[in-house]
Coordinates of C-alpha atoms and ligand atoms in Angstrom, one line a residue:
M1 CA 106.0 0.3 29.1
V2 CA 104.3 3.5 28.1
F3 CA 107.4 4.8 26.4
N4 CA 107.9 4.3 22.7
R5 CA 110.7 5.3 20.4
K6 CA 109.1 8.6 19.5
G7 CA 108.9 9.7 23.1
Y8 CA 105.1 9.6 23.6
F9 CA 103.6 8.9 27.1
G10 CA 100.1 8.0 26.1
R11 CA 99.2 10.9 23.8
Y12 CA 101.6 13.3 25.5
G13 CA 105.2 14.2 24.6
G14 CA 106.5 13.8 21.1
C15 CA 108.8 16.1 19.1
F16 CA 107.1 19.2 17.9
V17 CA 110.0 21.3 16.6
P18 CA 111.0 23.1 13.4
E19 CA 112.5 20.7 11.0
I20 CA 115.9 22.4 11.2
L21 CA 116.1 21.0 14.8
M22 CA 115.3 17.5 13.9
P23 CA 118.9 16.2 13.0
A24 CA 120.2 17.5 16.3
L25 CA 117.5 15.7 18.2
K26 CA 117.9 12.6 16.2
E27 CA 121.6 12.6 17.0
L28 CA 121.0 13.1 20.6
E29 CA 118.4 10.3 20.8
E30 CA 120.8 7.9 19.1
A31 CA 123.7 8.9 21.3
Y32 CA 121.6 8.7 24.5
F33 CA 120.2 5.2 23.8
S34 CA 123.7 3.8 22.8
L35 CA 126.5 5.7 24.5
G36 CA 124.3 6.7 27.4
K37 CA 123.4 3.1 28.2
E38 CA 126.9 1.7 28.0
K39 CA 128.5 0.3 31.1
D40 CA 131.5 2.7 30.9
F41 CA 129.2 5.7 30.8
Q42 CA 127.1 4.5 33.7
E43 CA 130.2 3.7 35.8
E44 CA 131.8 7.1 35.2
L45 CA 128.5 8.8 36.0
D46 CA 128.1 6.8 39.2
Y47 CA 131.7 7.8 40.1
Y48 CA 130.9 11.5 39.9
L49 CA 127.5 11.2 41.6
K50 CA 129.1 9.4 44.5
N51 CA 132.5 11.1 44.9
Y52 CA 131.7 14.6 43.6
A53 CA 127.9 15.3 44.1
G54 CA 127.6 13.4 47.3
R55 CA 125.3 10.4 46.5
P56 CA 123.6 8.5 48.0
T57 CA 121.7 11.3 49.9
P58 CA 120.2 10.2 53.3
L59 CA 116.8 9.2 53.7
Y60 CA 116.1 10.9 57.0
F61 CA 113.3 9.9 59.5
A62 CA 111.9 13.3 60.4
S63 CA 110.7 12.4 63.9
H64 CA 109.9 15.9 65.1
L65 CA 108.0 16.8 62.1
S66 CA 106.1 13.5 62.2
Q67 CA 105.2 14.1 65.9
K68 CA 104.3 17.8 65.2
L69 CA 101.8 16.8 62.4
K70 CA 100.4 13.8 64.4
G71 CA 99.6 11.7 61.5
P72 CA 102.1 10.2 59.0
K73 CA 105.5 8.7 59.6
I74 CA 107.6 11.1 57.5
Y75 CA 110.9 10.4 55.8
L76 CA 112.7 13.2 54.0
K77 CA 114.9 12.3 50.9
R78 CA 117.8 14.7 51.4
E79 CA 118.5 16.0 47.8
D80 CA 119.2 19.4 49.6
L81 CA 122.5 18.0 50.7
L82 CA 124.0 17.6 47.2
H83 CA 126.7 19.7 45.8
T84 CA 125.2 23.0 44.5
G85 CA 122.3 22.5 46.8
A86 CA 119.5 20.6 44.8
H87 CA 118.8 17.6 42.7
K88 CA 119.6 19.6 39.5
I89 CA 123.2 18.3 39.5
N90 CA 122.0 14.7 38.9
N91 CA 120.8 15.8 35.5
T92 CA 123.6 18.2 34.5
L93 CA 126.4 15.8 35.3
G94 CA 124.6 13.2 33.1
Q95 CA 124.0 15.4 30.2
V96 CA 127.4 17.1 30.2
L97 CA 129.2 13.7 30.5
L98 CA 127.1 12.5 27.5
A99 CA 128.1 15.7 25.5
K100 CA 131.8 14.9 26.1
K101 CA 131.4 11.4 24.9
M102 CA 129.7 12.7 21.8
G103 CA 132.7 14.9 21.1
K104 CA 130.8 18.2 21.5
K105 CA 133.0 21.2 22.2
R106 CA 130.5 23.6 23.8
I107 CA 127.5 23.5 26.1
I108 CA 124.5 25.8 26.1
A109 CA 121.7 26.0 28.6
E110 CA 118.9 28.3 29.7
T111 CA 118.1 29.3 33.1
G112 CA 115.2 31.1 35.0
A113 CA 116.2 31.7 38.5
G114 CA 119.8 30.5 37.8
Q115 CA 119.8 27.2 39.6
H116 CA 120.0 25.1 36.5
G117 CA 122.5 27.5 35.0
V118 CA 124.7 27.1 38.1
A119 CA 124.4 23.3 38.0
T120 CA 125.3 23.3 34.3
A121 CA 128.3 25.6 34.8
T122 CA 129.5 23.4 37.7
A123 CA 129.4 20.2 35.6
C124 CA 131.2 22.1 32.8
A125 CA 133.9 23.4 35.0
L126 CA 134.3 19.8 36.4
L127 CA 134.5 18.2 33.0
G128 CA 136.5 20.9 31.2
I129 CA 134.0 22.1 28.5
K130 CA 133.0 25.5 27.5
C131 CA 129.6 26.8 28.7
A132 CA 127.2 29.7 27.7
V133 CA 124.0 30.2 29.7
Y134 CA 121.0 32.2 28.3
M135 CA 119.0 34.1 31.0
G136 CA 116.3 36.7 30.6
E137 CA 117.5 40.2 31.4
E138 CA 114.8 40.5 34.2
D139 CA 116.2 37.3 35.8
V140 CA 119.8 38.5 35.5
K141 CA 118.9 41.5 37.6
R142 CA 116.8 39.6 40.1
Q143 CA 119.3 36.8 40.5
S144 CA 122.6 38.5 40.7
L145 CA 124.1 36.0 43.2
N146 CA 123.6 33.1 40.8
V147 CA 124.9 35.1 37.9
L148 CA 128.1 35.7 39.8
R149 CA 128.4 32.0 40.7
M150 CA 128.1 31.1 37.0
R151 CA 130.7 33.7 36.0
T152 CA 133.0 32.4 38.7
L153 CA 132.7 29.0 37.2
K154 CA 133.8 30.6 33.9
A155 CA 130.5 30.3 32.2
E156 CA 129.4 33.0 29.8
V157 CA 126.0 34.5 31.0
I158 CA 124.1 36.0 28.1
P159 CA 121.2 38.3 29.0
V160 CA 118.1 37.9 26.7
K161 CA 116.4 41.2 25.9
N162 CA 113.4 39.8 24.0
G163 CA 109.8 39.3 25.2
S164 CA 109.1 39.3 28.9
R165 CA 112.9 38.9 29.3
T166 CA 112.4 35.8 31.5
L167 CA 112.8 32.0 31.2
K168 CA 110.5 31.3 28.2
D169 CA 112.4 33.9 26.1
A170 CA 115.8 32.5 27.3
I171 CA 114.7 29.0 26.1
N172 CA 113.7 30.5 22.6
E173 CA 117.2 32.1 22.4
A174 CA 119.0 29.0 23.4
L175 CA 117.1 27.0 20.8
R176 CA 118.2 29.7 18.2
D177 CA 121.9 29.2 19.2
W178 CA 121.5 25.5 18.9
V179 CA 120.2 25.6 15.4
T180 CA 123.1 27.9 14.4
N181 CA 125.8 25.7 16.0
I182 CA 124.4 22.2 15.8
E183 CA 127.6 20.5 14.8
T184 CA 129.7 21.6 17.9
T185 CA 127.1 22.3 20.5
F186 CA 125.0 20.4 23.1
Y187 CA 121.9 21.8 24.7
V188 CA 121.5 20.9 28.3
L189 CA 117.8 21.1 29.3
G190 CA 116.9 21.5 33.0
S191 CA 113.8 19.4 33.5
V192 CA 111.7 16.7 32.1
V193 CA 110.3 19.0 29.5
G194 CA 111.0 19.8 25.8
P195 CA 111.0 17.5 22.8
H196 CA 111.9 13.8 22.8
P197 CA 114.5 12.6 24.0
Y198 CA 114.8 15.2 26.8
P199 CA 111.8 14.1 29.0
T200 CA 113.0 10.5 29.0
M201 CA 116.7 11.2 29.4
V202 CA 116.2 13.7 32.2
R203 CA 113.8 11.4 34.1
D204 CA 116.4 8.5 33.8
F205 CA 119.2 10.7 35.2
Q206 CA 116.9 11.8 38.0
S207 CA 115.6 8.3 38.8
V208 CA 118.7 7.7 41.0
I209 CA 116.5 9.5 43.5
G210 CA 113.7 6.9 43.5
K211 CA 116.0 3.9 43.2
E212 CA 117.8 5.0 46.3
V213 CA 114.6 5.6 48.2
K214 CA 113.4 2.1 47.3
R215 CA 116.5 0.5 48.8
Q216 CA 116.7 2.9 51.8
I217 CA 113.0 2.4 52.9
M218 CA 113.2 -1.3 52.6
E219 CA 116.2 -1.2 54.9
K220 CA 114.6 1.0 57.5
E221 CA 110.9 0.0 57.3
K222 CA 110.9 -3.4 55.6
R223 CA 108.2 -2.2 53.3
L224 CA 107.4 0.3 50.6
P225 CA 106.0 3.7 51.4
D226 CA 102.1 4.5 51.1
Y227 CA 102.8 8.0 49.6
L228 CA 105.5 9.7 47.7
I229 CA 105.2 13.5 47.7
A230 CA 107.2 16.0 45.7
C231 CA 106.9 19.6 44.3
V232 CA 106.4 20.0 40.6
G233 CA 107.8 22.8 38.5
G234 CA 108.9 21.2 35.2
G235 CA 108.7 17.9 37.0
S236 CA 112.1 16.5 37.3
N237 CA 112.5 15.9 41.0
S238 CA 109.1 14.3 41.2
M239 CA 109.5 12.1 38.1
G240 CA 112.9 11.1 39.5
L241 CA 111.2 10.0 42.8
F242 CA 108.0 8.4 41.3
Y243 CA 109.3 6.6 38.2
P244 CA 111.1 3.7 39.9
F245 CA 107.8 3.0 41.8
Y246 CA 105.6 3.2 38.7
K247 CA 104.7 -0.4 38.8
E248 CA 104.1 -0.6 42.5
E249 CA 100.4 0.2 42.4
K250 CA 100.0 0.5 46.2
V251 CA 102.4 3.5 46.3
N252 CA 100.5 6.6 45.7
F253 CA 102.1 9.7 44.1
I254 CA 101.3 13.2 45.0
G255 CA 102.7 16.3 43.0
V256 CA 102.4 19.6 44.6
E257 CA 102.2 22.7 42.2
A258 CA 102.6 26.3 43.1
G259 CA 99.2 28.0 43.8
G260 CA 100.9 31.3 44.1
L261 CA 98.4 33.9 45.3
G262 CA 95.5 31.5 44.6
L263 CA 94.1 29.8 41.6
N264 CA 91.4 32.4 41.0
T265 CA 94.0 35.2 40.7
K266 CA 95.9 33.9 37.6
K267 CA 99.1 34.6 39.6
H268 CA 100.1 31.0 40.0
S269 CA 102.0 28.2 38.2
A270 CA 99.4 25.3 38.6
T271 CA 99.8 23.9 35.2
L272 CA 98.4 20.3 35.9
A273 CA 95.8 21.5 38.4
S274 CA 94.4 24.2 36.2
G275 CA 95.9 24.2 32.6
E276 CA 95.0 22.9 29.3
R277 CA 96.5 20.6 26.6
G278 CA 98.7 22.2 24.1
V279 CA 102.2 22.3 22.6
L280 CA 105.0 24.1 24.5
H281 CA 108.7 24.0 23.9
G282 CA 108.4 21.0 21.5
A283 CA 106.1 18.7 23.5
L284 CA 102.3 18.1 23.8
T285 CA 101.6 18.5 27.4
Y286 CA 99.5 20.5 29.9
L287 CA 100.3 24.3 29.9
L288 CA 98.9 27.7 31.0
Q289 CA 97.7 29.8 28.2
D290 CA 95.2 32.6 27.8
K291 CA 92.1 32.7 25.6
D292 CA 94.0 33.7 22.6
G293 CA 96.4 30.8 23.0
Q294 CA 99.3 32.9 24.2
V295 CA 101.5 31.3 26.9
R296 CA 100.6 32.9 30.2
L297 CA 103.1 34.5 32.6
T298 CA 103.3 32.6 35.8
H299 CA 104.0 33.4 39.4
S300 CA 105.4 31.6 42.3
V301 CA 107.2 32.6 45.4
A302 CA 109.5 29.7 44.6
P303 CA 111.6 30.6 41.6
G304 CA 112.0 27.0 40.5
L305 CA 108.3 26.4 40.2
D306 CA 107.6 29.5 38.1
Y307 CA 107.1 27.9 34.6
S308 CA 104.1 27.7 32.4
G309 CA 104.6 24.0 31.3
V310 CA 105.2 20.6 32.8
G311 CA 106.7 17.4 31.7
P312 CA 104.6 15.2 29.4
E313 CA 105.0 12.2 31.4
L314 CA 103.3 13.8 34.4
S315 CA 100.5 14.9 32.1
F316 CA 100.2 11.2 31.3
Y317 CA 100.2 10.3 35.0
K318 CA 97.4 12.9 35.5
E319 CA 95.2 11.5 32.7
T320 CA 95.6 7.9 33.8
K321 CA 95.2 9.0 37.5
R322 CA 98.5 7.3 38.5
A323 CA 99.4 10.5 40.3
K324 CA 97.3 13.2 42.0
F325 CA 98.2 16.9 41.6
T326 CA 97.4 19.5 44.0
T327 CA 98.5 23.1 44.9
V328 CA 99.5 25.2 47.9
T329 CA 99.7 28.9 48.0
D330 CA 102.9 31.1 48.5
K331 CA 101.7 31.8 52.1
E332 CA 101.3 28.1 52.9
A333 CA 104.7 27.3 51.5
I334 CA 106.4 30.1 53.5
S335 CA 104.7 28.9 56.7
A336 CA 105.9 25.3 56.0
F337 CA 109.4 26.7 55.2
F338 CA 109.6 28.1 58.8
L339 CA 108.0 24.9 60.4
L340 CA 110.6 22.6 58.9
S341 CA 113.4 25.0 59.8
E342 CA 112.2 25.3 63.4
V343 CA 111.4 21.6 64.2
E344 CA 114.1 19.8 62.2
G345 CA 116.8 22.4 61.8
I346 CA 116.5 22.0 57.9
I347 CA 115.9 25.2 56.0
P348 CA 114.3 23.9 52.8
A349 CA 114.2 25.5 49.3
L350 CA 110.9 27.4 48.8
E351 CA 110.1 24.8 46.0
S352 CA 110.4 21.9 48.5
A353 CA 108.5 23.8 51.1
H354 CA 105.5 23.4 48.9
A355 CA 105.5 19.6 49.4
V356 CA 105.9 20.1 53.1
A357 CA 103.0 22.6 53.1
Y358 CA 100.7 20.0 51.5
L359 CA 101.4 17.5 54.1
K360 CA 101.1 20.1 56.9
K361 CA 97.7 21.1 55.6
N362 CA 96.3 17.6 55.0
C363 CA 98.1 15.7 57.8
S364 CA 94.9 14.1 59.2
Q365 CA 94.4 12.3 56.0
F366 CA 97.7 10.4 56.4
K367 CA 97.1 8.8 59.8
N368 CA 99.6 6.0 60.3
N369 CA 100.8 6.2 56.7
L370 CA 104.4 5.9 55.6
V371 CA 105.3 9.0 53.6
V372 CA 108.4 9.9 51.7
L373 CA 108.8 13.6 50.8
N374 CA 111.5 14.7 48.4
L375 CA 113.3 17.6 49.8
S376 CA 114.6 18.8 46.4
G377 CA 116.9 21.6 47.5
R378 CA 118.1 23.8 50.4
G379 CA 116.8 27.3 51.2
D380 CA 120.0 29.3 51.3
K381 CA 119.3 30.7 47.8
D382 CA 115.8 31.9 49.1
M383 CA 116.9 33.9 52.2
C384 CA 116.5 37.2 50.4
I385 CA 112.9 36.4 49.4
I386 CA 112.2 35.5 53.0
E387 CA 113.8 38.7 54.2
R388 CA 111.5 40.7 51.8
F389 CA 108.5 38.7 53.0
L390 CA 109.2 39.5 56.7
K391 CA 109.8 43.2 56.0
E392 CA 106.4 43.4 54.2
K393 CA 104.7 41.5 57.0
N394 CA 106.1 43.9 59.6
N395 CA 104.8 46.9 57.6
E396 CA 101.3 45.5 57.4
Ligands
PLP401 C1 114.4 23.7 39.9 C2 113.9 23.3 41.2 C3 112.6 22.6 41.3 C4 111.7 22.4 40.2 O1 112.1 21.8 39.1 P1 111.6 20.3 38.8 O2 112.0 20.1 37.5 O3 110.1 20.2 38.9 O4 112.2 19.4 39.8 C5 112.3 22.1 42.6 N1 113.0 22.3 43.7 C6 114.3 22.9 43.6 C7 115.1 23.0 44.8 C8 114.8 23.4 42.4 O5 115.9 24.0 42.3

């Protein structure tokens, strides 16, 4: 396999961190590859995934959408039905359970839009462990509902006043906390990014998605799908879907990034489609930077896709052409958001709507193909963004 002990996928990944963080990452690596692989741990995690989070999620044949798009036979993997409304809970339950087994007394996390913060606070409330979430001051203002959810779950939300007061500054602040409190504290990362072992560990926790799809599609169609499609922010829902099919060479992977206002505007988050190689948050990967090497601010109508990096394993998939990466714009995503809501009665998260938009735009290319699309989350959280969009449209 492409993975080795140092966490490289081809040339991507690794562990580019200040020396002071190395002991904590070493401890985590050892714990994950021993405790995390034990039967007891797996059984306990499976118990919570099933009885608490709501797994397995359905693989739903979207007959109306398939008919409307007149090309592919489309199945939706319903991660939107999980507790807290998205796939993120698969990962936070795994990491928080591991933290408890390691005897850690305190969890920290960073969050942008607040979804990962809520999923972490939820797992901490369930498993009875203290939780602090770093969040940029700008995001605290923009995402007041999620801040209230976290506080209701008894997490401490710490506004970060540095830099652009958004996600990347929150990550830096969380790392600073970790360095100071290494003995007692576990850092729960929200996607397949960061230094080794996070990209591998988060991918493993999310792989439950692809494993279920494999079993479910064989039951329903007696064959593997032609295409797997997922949106890509940091890359965890896409890796979770793709990874169990890695060796099935006939199964094609498509990752859809946020094209925002268009690739020529710089207001987008299309890391793999238009970025360069570099080191971000401890890993060698693709990222968006300006000509001076500063990390660029990103934009997407979907809060969860608004990140300037991407998981190193997806960079490897790009380089080896195992997956294809593409983009759709904010407008195309919003149009797909309404389409899925109207024809299937499923209001998708704006992130997931990017994947739907790609299929909608290119449906003629998928004639008679069997397609599985990962519906990573539900759209309740995005209704204010939609309201604003409709108001602006009416004023035009
Ligand atoms: C956070 C989020 C994403 C993006 O994160 P990935 O790590 O790329 O999966 C996608 N969809 C939803 C619903 C999210 O909440």
